[in-house]
Amino acid sequence: ATTNSLTNCDGLVVENLETTIEIWMINGKDKLKIVVVDKTTGILLSYFSPDGCPIINADVGGDDEFSGLCSNFTRAATDNDIGGGRHSYHSNWEKVGLRPIDPPRQVCKSFTINDSGGESNVQIDVECESVASSGKVLFQQKISYSCFKNGVLKLNVSVTPCTSLNNVPSIARIGMCMVLDKSLYNIQYLGLGPHENYPDRKAAAEMGIWSTTPSQLGYHYIFPSENGNRSECKWISLADKSGRGVCIVDSDNALGKGLNFSALLHSQKELHGAKHTTDYPERIDGDSAIFVNLDHMIMGLGGDLSWKPCVYPEYQIFPDGNW
């Protein structure tokens, strides 16, 4: 690919290529590529730490799983999601194209590159649409990637649902997902734990700093489905044996706020497509890529009964907001 333009910032170089935007860190004679953004989708394809540790790498997920950091509005359906037949949450998601098996694709409509000079950071702003396989536009998004010369990457994301979602009773989640290298299985987080918890299933969870791994975060329900969430997370670190890795920090310091997060050894696609735990492969920490969800909001699980939609209104995500 040819370089259309070259932007210099103190300690950083931006290359605007034919299909990607790349940010390189300059340290003397050394040059390290730390960020790659796809210009057709606005997706973060790659992110490396300043010491070269691969955090997000487009080659990690394999042929069947996309590994970049991209928007995520679906989940592997639970029993309660399916209950209610054609009136169920799952049925409504399927109708509009919110399918884990075939999730909406992210399409970049425009992008700009800005360097802030004195602050020594470069910002890539992208405007995107999330488009269902039917061609319907489901969400409008604005994503800002701000890369600093110390290797810190700050994300600012805004999401607006389109009128095509007006008849959907609740969205499954508002968030992002990615596939991380298999070596980053040592996890610590400040949030609710130690066990799985959701907006309407967290009364018994305690706020604390918890150490865990993907195999411990997940739960093998007899009917495979959404699982492993941790609520109100202020920060999450994922590291290899030597301690190299990434720390994800939530910018909202308000009490009771924080990210929802999960890091599992199986993807949404695998869980949603399975009917029994024997339908997907057994995996262990360190031998498999890690499937991470980072959510601003996730719908509750319900459970008063399982034969009709019953998530309480305060735990639903109505398609009439801006996030």
Tab-separated table of C-alpha atoms in Angstrom:
chain	number	residue	atom	x	y	z
A	1	ALA	CA	0.000	0.000	0.000
A	2	THR	CA	1.150	3.536	-0.652
A	3	THR	CA	1.397	6.278	1.948
A	4	ASN	CA	-1.010	9.101	1.133
A	5	SER	CA	0.178	11.342	3.931
A	6	LEU	CA	2.511	11.371	6.880
A	7	THR	CA	1.751	13.200	10.120
A	8	ASN	CA	4.439	13.770	12.735
A	9	CYS	CA	3.688	14.262	16.432
A	10	ASP	CA	6.220	14.339	19.263
A	11	GLY	CA	7.226	10.684	19.633
A	12	LEU	CA	4.567	9.438	17.190
A	13	VAL	CA	4.270	9.049	13.426
A	14	VAL	CA	0.958	8.511	11.611
A	15	GLU	CA	0.853	6.822	8.228
A	16	ASN	CA	-2.357	7.206	6.224
A	17	LEU	CA	-2.226	4.171	3.928
A	18	GLU	CA	-4.607	2.912	1.276
A	19	THR	CA	-6.743	0.725	3.555
A	20	THR	CA	-5.428	1.442	7.063
A	21	ILE	CA	-4.202	4.208	9.362
A	22	GLU	CA	-1.097	3.236	11.331
A	23	ILE	CA	0.439	4.931	14.357
A	24	TRP	CA	4.111	4.292	15.064
A	25	MET	CA	6.037	5.080	18.237
A	26	ILE	CA	9.470	6.614	17.671
A	27	ASN	CA	12.213	6.201	20.272
A	28	GLY	CA	15.568	7.247	18.895
A	29	LYS	CA	16.282	4.975	15.953
A	30	ASP	CA	13.632	2.470	17.018
A	31	LYS	CA	10.217	2.475	15.364
A	32	LEU	CA	7.342	0.367	16.728
A	33	LYS	CA	3.874	0.088	15.213
A	34	ILE	CA	1.356	0.289	18.052
A	35	VAL	CA	-2.042	1.056	16.440
A	36	VAL	CA	-3.716	0.001	13.187
A	37	VAL	CA	-7.242	1.199	12.284
A	38	ASP	CA	-9.124	-0.131	9.247
A	39	LYS	CA	-10.391	2.715	7.039
A	40	THR	CA	-13.329	0.746	5.574
A	41	THR	CA	-14.764	-0.356	8.940
A	42	GLY	CA	-13.289	2.010	11.547
A	43	ILE	CA	-12.283	-1.077	13.544
A	44	LEU	CA	-9.097	-1.196	15.621
A	45	LEU	CA	-7.241	-4.058	13.926
A	46	SER	CA	-4.078	-4.095	16.046
A	47	TYR	CA	-2.745	-2.626	19.267
A	48	PHE	CA	0.697	-3.337	20.685
A	49	SER	CA	2.143	-2.203	24.013
A	50	PRO	CA	5.250	0.040	23.926
A	51	ASP	CA	7.445	-3.013	24.673
A	52	GLY	CA	5.999	-4.893	21.701
A	53	CYS	CA	3.489	-7.129	23.507
A	54	PRO	CA	0.602	-7.977	21.107
A	55	ILE	CA	-2.639	-6.918	22.819
A	56	ILE	CA	-4.982	-6.947	19.821
A	57	ASN	CA	-3.654	-8.688	16.744
A	58	ALA	CA	-5.714	-9.226	13.604
A	59	ASP	CA	-4.248	-12.719	13.186
A	60	VAL	CA	-5.191	-14.023	16.649
A	61	GLY	CA	-8.805	-15.026	16.075
A	62	GLY	CA	-8.248	-17.389	13.153
A	63	ASP	CA	-10.371	-17.797	10.053
A	64	ASP	CA	-13.705	-18.068	11.852
A	65	GLU	CA	-13.377	-15.290	14.427
A	66	PHE	CA	-12.620	-11.640	13.779
A	67	SER	CA	-10.172	-10.353	16.353
A	68	GLY	CA	-10.220	-6.555	16.073
A	69	LEU	CA	-11.884	-4.280	18.616
A	70	CYS	CA	-15.357	-3.700	17.181
A	71	SER	CA	-18.864	-2.767	18.275
A	72	ASN	CA	-21.032	-5.471	19.809
A	73	PHE	CA	-24.809	-5.426	20.284
A	74	THR	CA	-25.605	-9.167	20.456
A	75	ARG	CA	-25.287	-12.034	22.893
A	76	ALA	CA	-25.599	-15.818	22.872
A	77	ALA	CA	-29.274	-16.276	23.748
A	78	THR	CA	-30.197	-17.556	27.207
A	79	ASP	CA	-33.241	-19.718	27.988
A	80	ASN	CA	-34.995	-16.588	29.213
A	81	ASP	CA	-34.100	-14.682	26.023
A	82	ILE	CA	-35.748	-17.416	23.951
A	83	GLY	CA	-38.856	-17.845	26.128
A	84	GLY	CA	-41.973	-16.397	24.544
A	85	GLY	CA	-41.712	-17.718	20.998
A	86	ARG	CA	-42.275	-14.997	18.403
A	87	HIS	CA	-42.631	-12.408	21.195
A	88	SER	CA	-39.289	-13.293	22.829
A	89	TYR	CA	-36.276	-11.010	23.021
A	90	HIS	CA	-34.368	-13.476	20.850
A	91	SER	CA	-37.068	-13.499	18.173
A	92	ASN	CA	-37.113	-9.695	18.052
A	93	TRP	CA	-33.314	-9.587	17.772
A	94	GLU	CA	-33.401	-12.111	14.935
A	95	LYS	CA	-36.008	-10.096	13.016
A	96	VAL	CA	-33.863	-6.961	12.853
A	97	GLY	CA	-30.518	-8.709	12.334
A	98	LEU	CA	-29.009	-8.670	15.828
A	99	ARG	CA	-27.651	-12.208	15.499
A	100	PRO	CA	-24.514	-13.561	17.236
A	101	ILE	CA	-24.038	-16.000	14.351
A	102	ASP	CA	-24.172	-13.169	11.798
A	103	PRO	CA	-23.669	-9.903	13.735
A	104	PRO	CA	-24.083	-6.459	12.182
A	105	ARG	CA	-21.011	-5.352	10.269
A	106	GLN	CA	-19.313	-2.065	11.053
A	107	VAL	CA	-18.946	0.330	8.116
A	108	CYS	CA	-16.844	3.512	8.239
A	109	LYS	CA	-18.513	6.529	6.597
A	110	SER	CA	-15.748	9.074	7.268
A	111	PHE	CA	-12.568	9.606	9.258
A	112	THR	CA	-10.238	12.418	10.325
A	113	ILE	CA	-6.716	12.428	11.761
A	114	ASN	CA	-5.689	15.094	14.265
A	115	ASP	CA	-2.516	15.626	16.260
A	116	SER	CA	-2.746	17.820	19.323
A	117	GLY	CA	0.834	19.006	19.302
A	118	GLY	CA	1.617	19.972	22.870
A	119	GLU	CA	-0.260	17.042	24.376
A	120	SER	CA	1.804	14.609	22.278
A	121	ASN	CA	-1.108	12.491	21.134
A	122	VAL	CA	-2.733	11.611	17.843
A	123	GLN	CA	-6.489	11.216	17.503
A	124	ILE	CA	-8.316	9.241	14.844
A	125	ASP	CA	-12.040	10.055	14.646
A	126	VAL	CA	-14.324	7.732	12.701
A	127	GLU	CA	-18.043	7.882	11.985
A	128	CYS	CA	-19.547	4.445	11.479
A	129	GLU	CA	-22.758	2.553	10.904
A	130	SER	CA	-23.653	-0.913	12.141
A	131	VAL	CA	-25.424	-2.634	9.257
A	132	ALA	CA	-27.444	-5.865	9.431
A	133	SER	CA	-27.035	-8.565	6.778
A	134	SER	CA	-30.338	-7.336	5.312
A	135	GLY	CA	-28.744	-3.943	4.635
A	136	LYS	CA	-30.683	-2.133	7.369
A	137	VAL	CA	-28.677	0.402	9.369
A	138	LEU	CA	-29.154	-0.375	13.075
A	139	PHE	CA	-26.791	2.029	14.864
A	140	GLN	CA	-24.859	5.233	14.165
A	141	GLN	CA	-21.521	5.530	15.965
A	142	LYS	CA	-18.691	7.965	16.543
A	143	ILE	CA	-15.405	6.460	17.738
A	144	SER	CA	-12.297	8.377	18.762
A	145	TYR	CA	-8.950	6.629	19.172
A	146	SER	CA	-6.482	8.876	21.010
A	147	CYS	CA	-2.964	7.457	21.080
A	148	PHE	CA	-0.365	8.995	23.431
A	149	LYS	CA	3.403	8.772	23.106
A	150	ASN	CA	3.626	6.587	26.249
A	151	GLY	CA	1.503	3.951	24.485
A	152	VAL	CA	-1.786	4.709	26.246
A	153	LEU	CA	-4.808	4.384	23.962
A	154	LYS	CA	-7.970	6.252	24.979
A	155	LEU	CA	-11.319	5.379	23.397
A	156	ASN	CA	-14.399	7.557	23.315
A	157	VAL	CA	-17.467	5.938	21.751
A	158	SER	CA	-20.961	7.321	21.209
A	159	VAL	CA	-23.835	5.151	19.973
A	160	THR	CA	-27.262	6.161	18.632
A	161	PRO	CA	-29.883	3.554	17.676
A	162	CYS	CA	-31.740	3.991	14.372
A	163	THR	CA	-35.497	3.878	13.794
A	164	SER	CA	-35.107	0.334	12.431
A	165	LEU	CA	-34.895	-0.754	16.097
A	166	ASN	CA	-38.084	1.005	17.227
A	167	ASN	CA	-40.014	-2.247	17.651
A	168	VAL	CA	-37.278	-4.056	19.562
A	169	PRO	CA	-38.283	-4.269	23.252
A	170	SER	CA	-34.686	-4.240	24.518
A	171	ILE	CA	-31.162	-4.368	23.083
A	172	ALA	CA	-28.942	-7.169	24.412
A	173	ARG	CA	-25.893	-4.996	25.054
A	174	ILE	CA	-24.124	-1.763	24.131
A	175	GLY	CA	-20.436	-2.498	23.982
A	176	MET	CA	-17.376	-3.698	22.156
A	177	CYS	CA	-15.651	-7.042	21.743
A	178	MET	CA	-12.217	-8.310	20.776
A	179	VAL	CA	-10.076	-11.432	20.718
A	180	LEU	CA	-6.857	-11.295	22.753
A	181	ASP	CA	-3.717	-13.388	22.567
A	182	LYS	CA	-3.901	-16.704	24.463
A	183	SER	CA	-0.961	-15.697	26.698
A	184	LEU	CA	-2.968	-12.923	28.444
A	185	TYR	CA	-4.908	-15.271	30.714
A	186	ASN	CA	-3.836	-13.839	34.092
A	187	ILE	CA	-6.715	-11.514	34.930
A	188	GLN	CA	-7.257	-9.057	37.747
A	189	TYR	CA	-10.141	-6.619	38.029
A	190	LEU	CA	-11.657	-4.120	40.429
A	191	GLY	CA	-15.383	-4.781	40.313
A	192	LEU	CA	-18.123	-7.054	41.563
A	193	GLY	CA	-17.185	-10.678	42.169
A	194	PRO	CA	-15.963	-13.243	42.678
A	195	HIS	CA	-18.774	-15.070	40.891
A	196	GLU	CA	-20.718	-14.252	37.708
A	197	ASN	CA	-23.078	-11.279	38.066
A	198	TYR	CA	-25.438	-9.211	35.909
A	199	PRO	CA	-27.442	-5.979	36.412
A	200	ASP	CA	-30.336	-7.968	37.922
A	201	ARG	CA	-28.170	-10.719	39.469
A	202	LYS	CA	-25.584	-8.991	41.639
A	203	ALA	CA	-26.991	-8.641	45.166
A	204	ALA	CA	-24.626	-11.338	46.495
A	205	ALA	CA	-21.542	-10.013	44.667
A	206	GLU	CA	-18.937	-7.960	46.519
A	207	MET	CA	-16.794	-5.069	45.306
A	208	GLY	CA	-13.117	-5.976	45.409
A	209	ILE	CA	-9.946	-6.738	43.498
A	210	TRP	CA	-10.286	-10.256	42.132
A	211	SER	CA	-7.734	-12.530	40.454
A	212	THR	CA	-9.014	-15.065	37.958
A	213	THR	CA	-8.578	-16.646	34.518
A	214	PRO	CA	-10.912	-17.102	31.517
A	215	SER	CA	-11.692	-20.710	32.503
A	216	GLN	CA	-12.738	-19.512	35.966
A	217	LEU	CA	-14.730	-16.526	34.684
A	218	GLY	CA	-16.951	-18.638	32.439
A	219	TYR	CA	-19.731	-21.013	33.495
A	220	HIS	CA	-20.692	-24.104	31.496
A	221	TYR	CA	-24.487	-23.972	31.525
A	222	ILE	CA	-26.105	-27.187	30.260
A	223	PHE	CA	-27.710	-25.057	27.553
A	224	PRO	CA	-24.766	-22.929	26.329
A	225	SER	CA	-25.523	-19.222	26.420
A	226	GLU	CA	-24.347	-15.788	27.524
A	227	ASN	CA	-22.263	-16.206	30.692
A	228	GLY	CA	-19.352	-14.963	32.771
A	229	ASN	CA	-20.174	-11.260	33.109
A	230	ARG	CA	-18.688	-9.118	35.869
A	231	SER	CA	-20.394	-5.789	36.674
A	232	GLU	CA	-19.260	-2.334	37.836
A	233	CYS	CA	-15.627	-2.873	36.835
A	234	LYS	CA	-13.350	0.144	37.333
A	235	TRP	CA	-10.324	-1.518	35.767
A	236	ILE	CA	-9.390	-4.865	34.253
A	237	SER	CA	-5.867	-6.141	33.617
A	238	LEU	CA	-4.953	-9.088	31.405
A	239	ALA	CA	-1.310	-10.194	31.476
A	240	ASP	CA	1.003	-13.003	30.476
A	241	LYS	CA	3.258	-14.958	32.856
A	242	SER	CA	5.869	-12.201	32.862
A	243	GLY	CA	3.320	-9.512	33.750
A	244	ARG	CA	3.203	-7.908	30.279
A	245	GLY	CA	-0.235	-7.071	28.978
A	246	VAL	CA	-2.941	-4.437	29.108
A	247	CYS	CA	-4.976	-2.583	31.735
A	248	ILE	CA	-8.415	-1.331	30.709
A	249	VAL	CA	-9.667	1.589	32.825
A	250	ASP	CA	-13.221	2.923	32.934
A	251	SER	CA	-13.461	6.719	32.764
A	252	ASP	CA	-16.646	6.970	34.865
A	253	ASN	CA	-15.767	7.271	38.551
A	254	ALA	CA	-19.376	7.508	39.758
A	255	LEU	CA	-20.457	5.101	42.498
A	256	GLY	CA	-22.362	2.125	41.111
A	257	LYS	CA	-21.033	2.710	37.612
A	258	GLY	CA	-18.386	0.831	35.669
A	259	LEU	CA	-17.861	-1.531	32.796
A	260	ASN	CA	-19.470	-4.906	32.342
A	261	PHE	CA	-16.831	-7.341	31.190
A	262	SER	CA	-16.232	-10.992	30.388
A	263	ALA	CA	-13.195	-12.875	29.075
A	264	LEU	CA	-14.014	-16.396	27.903
A	265	LEU	CA	-12.466	-19.307	26.016
A	266	HIS	CA	-15.440	-19.583	23.644
A	267	SER	CA	-16.991	-16.988	21.338
A	268	GLN	CA	-20.594	-15.804	21.241
A	269	LYS	CA	-20.928	-17.581	17.911
A	270	GLU	CA	-19.822	-20.903	19.395
A	271	LEU	CA	-22.064	-20.567	22.448
A	272	HIS	CA	-25.103	-19.460	20.460
A	273	GLY	CA	-24.719	-22.293	17.956
A	274	ALA	CA	-24.403	-25.032	20.585
A	275	LYS	CA	-27.297	-26.956	22.140
A	276	HIS	CA	-25.200	-28.849	24.707
A	277	THR	CA	-21.780	-28.401	26.300
A	278	THR	CA	-20.540	-31.296	24.156
A	279	ASP	CA	-21.198	-29.211	21.014
A	280	TYR	CA	-18.133	-27.002	21.498
A	281	PRO	CA	-14.486	-27.957	22.173
A	282	GLU	CA	-12.938	-28.104	25.630
A	283	ARG	CA	-10.256	-25.459	26.113
A	284	ILE	CA	-7.795	-24.537	28.822
A	285	ASP	CA	-6.099	-21.293	29.834
A	286	GLY	CA	-3.023	-20.507	27.786
A	287	ASP	CA	-3.973	-22.751	24.858
A	288	SER	CA	-6.762	-20.682	23.340
A	289	ALA	CA	-7.429	-17.114	22.267
A	290	ILE	CA	-9.482	-15.073	24.756
A	291	PHE	CA	-12.858	-13.627	23.737
A	292	VAL	CA	-13.428	-10.348	25.581
A	293	ASN	CA	-16.614	-8.296	25.921
A	294	LEU	CA	-16.494	-4.731	27.263
A	295	ASP	CA	-19.969	-3.304	27.735
A	296	HIS	CA	-21.292	0.088	28.712
A	297	MET	CA	-24.649	-1.633	29.300
A	298	ILE	CA	-25.881	-5.220	29.224
A	299	MET	CA	-29.493	-6.327	29.530
A	300	GLY	CA	-30.513	-8.239	32.638
A	301	LEU	CA	-31.287	-11.959	32.614
A	302	GLY	CA	-34.824	-12.027	33.997
A	303	GLY	CA	-35.991	-15.347	35.370
A	304	ASP	CA	-39.281	-14.868	37.248
A	305	LEU	CA	-40.485	-17.273	34.570
A	306	SER	CA	-38.948	-18.509	31.328
A	307	TRP	CA	-41.908	-18.829	28.946
A	308	LYS	CA	-42.299	-15.127	28.141
A	309	PRO	CA	-40.118	-11.982	28.224
A	310	CYS	CA	-39.783	-10.888	31.833
A	311	VAL	CA	-36.719	-8.702	32.336
A	312	TYR	CA	-37.766	-5.803	34.557
A	313	PRO	CA	-37.853	-2.398	32.789
A	314	GLU	CA	-34.957	-0.985	34.829
A	315	TYR	CA	-32.730	-3.780	33.492
A	316	GLN	CA	-33.709	-3.438	29.851
A	317	ILE	CA	-31.952	-1.291	27.249
A	318	PHE	CA	-34.634	0.588	25.340
A	319	PRO	CA	-33.688	1.644	21.778
A	320	ASP	CA	-34.490	5.301	22.379
A	321	GLY	CA	-31.327	6.553	24.063
A	322	ASN	CA	-27.884	7.834	23.208
A	323	TRP	CA	-24.900	6.242	24.835
